[in-house]
PDB file of C-alpha atoms in Angstrom:
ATOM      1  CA  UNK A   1       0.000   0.000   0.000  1.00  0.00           C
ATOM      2  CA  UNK A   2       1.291   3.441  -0.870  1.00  0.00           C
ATOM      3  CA  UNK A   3       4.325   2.552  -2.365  1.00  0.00           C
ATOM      4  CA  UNK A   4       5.651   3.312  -5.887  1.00  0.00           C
ATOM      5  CA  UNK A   5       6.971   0.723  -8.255  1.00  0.00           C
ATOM      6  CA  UNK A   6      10.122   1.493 -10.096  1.00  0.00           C
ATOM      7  CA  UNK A   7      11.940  -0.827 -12.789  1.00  0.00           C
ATOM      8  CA  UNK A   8      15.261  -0.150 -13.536  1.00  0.00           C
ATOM      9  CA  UNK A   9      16.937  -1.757 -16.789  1.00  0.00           C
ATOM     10  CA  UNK A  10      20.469  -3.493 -15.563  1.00  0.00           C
ATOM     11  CA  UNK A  11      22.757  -4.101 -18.896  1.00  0.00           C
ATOM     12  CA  UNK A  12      25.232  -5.659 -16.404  1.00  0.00           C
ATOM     13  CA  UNK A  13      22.800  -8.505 -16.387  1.00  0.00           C
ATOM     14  CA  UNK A  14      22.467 -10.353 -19.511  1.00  0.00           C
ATOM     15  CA  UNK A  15      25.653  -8.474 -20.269  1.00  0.00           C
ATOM     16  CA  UNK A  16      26.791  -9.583 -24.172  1.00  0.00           C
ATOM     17  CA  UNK A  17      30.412 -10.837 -23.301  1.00  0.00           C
ATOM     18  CA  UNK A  18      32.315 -12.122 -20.690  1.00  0.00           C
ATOM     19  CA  UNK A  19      35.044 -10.708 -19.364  1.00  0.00           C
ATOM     20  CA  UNK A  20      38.285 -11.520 -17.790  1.00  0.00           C
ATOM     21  CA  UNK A  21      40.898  -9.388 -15.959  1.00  0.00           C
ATOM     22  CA  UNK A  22      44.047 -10.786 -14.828  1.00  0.00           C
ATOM     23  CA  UNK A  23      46.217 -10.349 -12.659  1.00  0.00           C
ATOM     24  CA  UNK A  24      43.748  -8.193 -10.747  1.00  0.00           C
ATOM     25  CA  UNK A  25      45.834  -6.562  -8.449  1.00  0.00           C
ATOM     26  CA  UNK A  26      48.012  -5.437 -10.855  1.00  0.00           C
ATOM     27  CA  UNK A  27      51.209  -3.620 -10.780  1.00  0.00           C
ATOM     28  CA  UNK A  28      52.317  -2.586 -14.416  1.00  0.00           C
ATOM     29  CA  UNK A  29      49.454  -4.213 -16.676  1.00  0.00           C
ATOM     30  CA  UNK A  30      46.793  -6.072 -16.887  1.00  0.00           C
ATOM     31  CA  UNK A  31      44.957  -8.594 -19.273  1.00  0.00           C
ATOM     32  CA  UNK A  32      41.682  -8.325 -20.679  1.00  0.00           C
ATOM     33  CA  UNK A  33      39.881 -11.289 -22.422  1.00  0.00           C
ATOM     34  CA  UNK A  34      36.702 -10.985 -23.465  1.00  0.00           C
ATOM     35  CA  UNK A  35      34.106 -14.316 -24.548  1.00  0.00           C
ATOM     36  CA  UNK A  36      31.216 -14.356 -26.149  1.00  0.00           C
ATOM     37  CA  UNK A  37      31.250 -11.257 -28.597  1.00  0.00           C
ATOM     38  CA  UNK A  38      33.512 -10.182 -31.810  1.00  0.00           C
ATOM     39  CA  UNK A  39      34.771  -7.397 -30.910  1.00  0.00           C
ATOM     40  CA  UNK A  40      35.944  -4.705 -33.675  1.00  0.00           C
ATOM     41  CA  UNK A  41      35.296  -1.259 -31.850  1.00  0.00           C
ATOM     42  CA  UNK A  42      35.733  -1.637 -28.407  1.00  0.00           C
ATOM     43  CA  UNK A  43      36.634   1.036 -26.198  1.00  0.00           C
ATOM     44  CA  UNK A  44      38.014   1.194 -22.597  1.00  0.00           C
ATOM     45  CA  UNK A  45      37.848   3.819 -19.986  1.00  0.00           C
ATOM     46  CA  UNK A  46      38.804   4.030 -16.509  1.00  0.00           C
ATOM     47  CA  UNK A  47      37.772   6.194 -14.179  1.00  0.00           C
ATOM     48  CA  UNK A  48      38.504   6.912 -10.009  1.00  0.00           C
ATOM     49  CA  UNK A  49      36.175   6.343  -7.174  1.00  0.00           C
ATOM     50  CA  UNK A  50      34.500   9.916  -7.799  1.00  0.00           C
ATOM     51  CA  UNK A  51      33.496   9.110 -11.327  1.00  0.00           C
ATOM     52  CA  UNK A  52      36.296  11.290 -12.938  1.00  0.00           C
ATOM     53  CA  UNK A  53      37.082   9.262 -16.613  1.00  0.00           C
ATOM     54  CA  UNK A  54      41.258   8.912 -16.222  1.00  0.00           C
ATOM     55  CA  UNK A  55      41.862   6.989 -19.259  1.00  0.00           C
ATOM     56  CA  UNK A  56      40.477   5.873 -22.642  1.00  0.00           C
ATOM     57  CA  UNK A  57      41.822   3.099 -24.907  1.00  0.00           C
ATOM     58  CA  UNK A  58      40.471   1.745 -28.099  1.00  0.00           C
ATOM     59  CA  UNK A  59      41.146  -1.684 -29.143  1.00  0.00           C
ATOM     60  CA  UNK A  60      39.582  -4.295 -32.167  1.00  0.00           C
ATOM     61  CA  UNK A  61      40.210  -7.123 -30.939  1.00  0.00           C
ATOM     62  CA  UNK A  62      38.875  -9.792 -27.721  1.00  0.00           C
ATOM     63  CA  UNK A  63      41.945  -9.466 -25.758  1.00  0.00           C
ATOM     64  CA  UNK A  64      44.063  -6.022 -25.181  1.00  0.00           C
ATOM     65  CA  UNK A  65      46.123  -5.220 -22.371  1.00  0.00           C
ATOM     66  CA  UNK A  66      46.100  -1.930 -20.331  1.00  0.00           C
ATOM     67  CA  UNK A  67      49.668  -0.239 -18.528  1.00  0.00           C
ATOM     68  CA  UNK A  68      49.510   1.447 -15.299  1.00  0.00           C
ATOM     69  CA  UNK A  69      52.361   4.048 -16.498  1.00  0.00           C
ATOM     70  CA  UNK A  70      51.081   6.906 -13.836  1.00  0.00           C
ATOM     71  CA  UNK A  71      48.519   5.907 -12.200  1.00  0.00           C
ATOM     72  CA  UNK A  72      48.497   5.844  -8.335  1.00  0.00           C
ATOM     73  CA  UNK A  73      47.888   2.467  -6.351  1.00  0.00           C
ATOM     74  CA  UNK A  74      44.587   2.369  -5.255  1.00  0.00           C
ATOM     75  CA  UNK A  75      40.979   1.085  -6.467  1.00  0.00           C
ATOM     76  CA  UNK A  76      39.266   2.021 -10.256  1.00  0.00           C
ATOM     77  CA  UNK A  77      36.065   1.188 -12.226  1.00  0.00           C
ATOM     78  CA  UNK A  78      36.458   0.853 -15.812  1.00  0.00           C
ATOM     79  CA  UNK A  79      33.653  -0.026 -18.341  1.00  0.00           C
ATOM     80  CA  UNK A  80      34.177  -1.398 -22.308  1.00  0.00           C
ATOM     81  CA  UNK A  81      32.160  -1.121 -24.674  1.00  0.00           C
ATOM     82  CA  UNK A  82      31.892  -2.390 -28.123  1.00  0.00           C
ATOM     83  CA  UNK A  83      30.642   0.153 -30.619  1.00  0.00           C
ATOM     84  CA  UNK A  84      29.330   2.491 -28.279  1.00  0.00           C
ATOM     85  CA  UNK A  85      26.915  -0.032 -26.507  1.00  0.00           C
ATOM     86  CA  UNK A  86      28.463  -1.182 -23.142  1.00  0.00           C
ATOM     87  CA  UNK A  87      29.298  -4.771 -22.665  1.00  0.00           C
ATOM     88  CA  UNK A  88      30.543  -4.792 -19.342  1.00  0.00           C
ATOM     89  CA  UNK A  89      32.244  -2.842 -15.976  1.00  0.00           C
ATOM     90  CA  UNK A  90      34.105  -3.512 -13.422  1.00  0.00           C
ATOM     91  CA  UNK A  91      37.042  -2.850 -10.590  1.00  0.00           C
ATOM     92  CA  UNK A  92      40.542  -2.856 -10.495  1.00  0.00           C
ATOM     93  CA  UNK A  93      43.145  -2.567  -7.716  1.00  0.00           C
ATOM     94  CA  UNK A  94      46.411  -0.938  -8.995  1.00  0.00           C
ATOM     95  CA  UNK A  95      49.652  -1.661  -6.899  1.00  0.00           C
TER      96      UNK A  95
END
């Protein structure tokens, strides 16, 4: 009674692809593999825990591999997407 239903659509999901970080921590890189999708525009950010976008990549293939270079240790998010619909997101601890 007196309550308000609200659906919210969550692309995370029935996400389209599978994806695989490793080593997660990292230290100077780390792998990404991702299953279940051809991927020929995908696109990497990473961002810090107030949402600021750090970094972009591009890649066109299912595995690419992202450098720390300057980053600080600590915790990011990152999403990918593949031809500007997103595919997945995630967390990453940098050493």
């Amino acid at each position: 009674e007196n309550f308000v239903i609200v659906s919210i659509d969550t692309p995370f999901e029935n996400s389209l692809a599978k994806v695989k970080v490793h080593p997660n921590p990292f230290s100077e890189l780390v792998n990404f593999e991702i299953e279940g999708l051809e991927i020929k525009n995908g696109h990497f950010k990473l961002y810090d825990t107030l949402g600021r976008l750090l970094r972009e990549q591009t890649f066109n293939n299912n595995t690419f591999t992202f450098q720390k270079k300057d980053l600080q240790a600590g915790i990011y998010f990152f999403t990918i997407e593949e031809s500007g619909q997103l595919i997945s997101n995630g967390k990453l601890i940098a050493q």
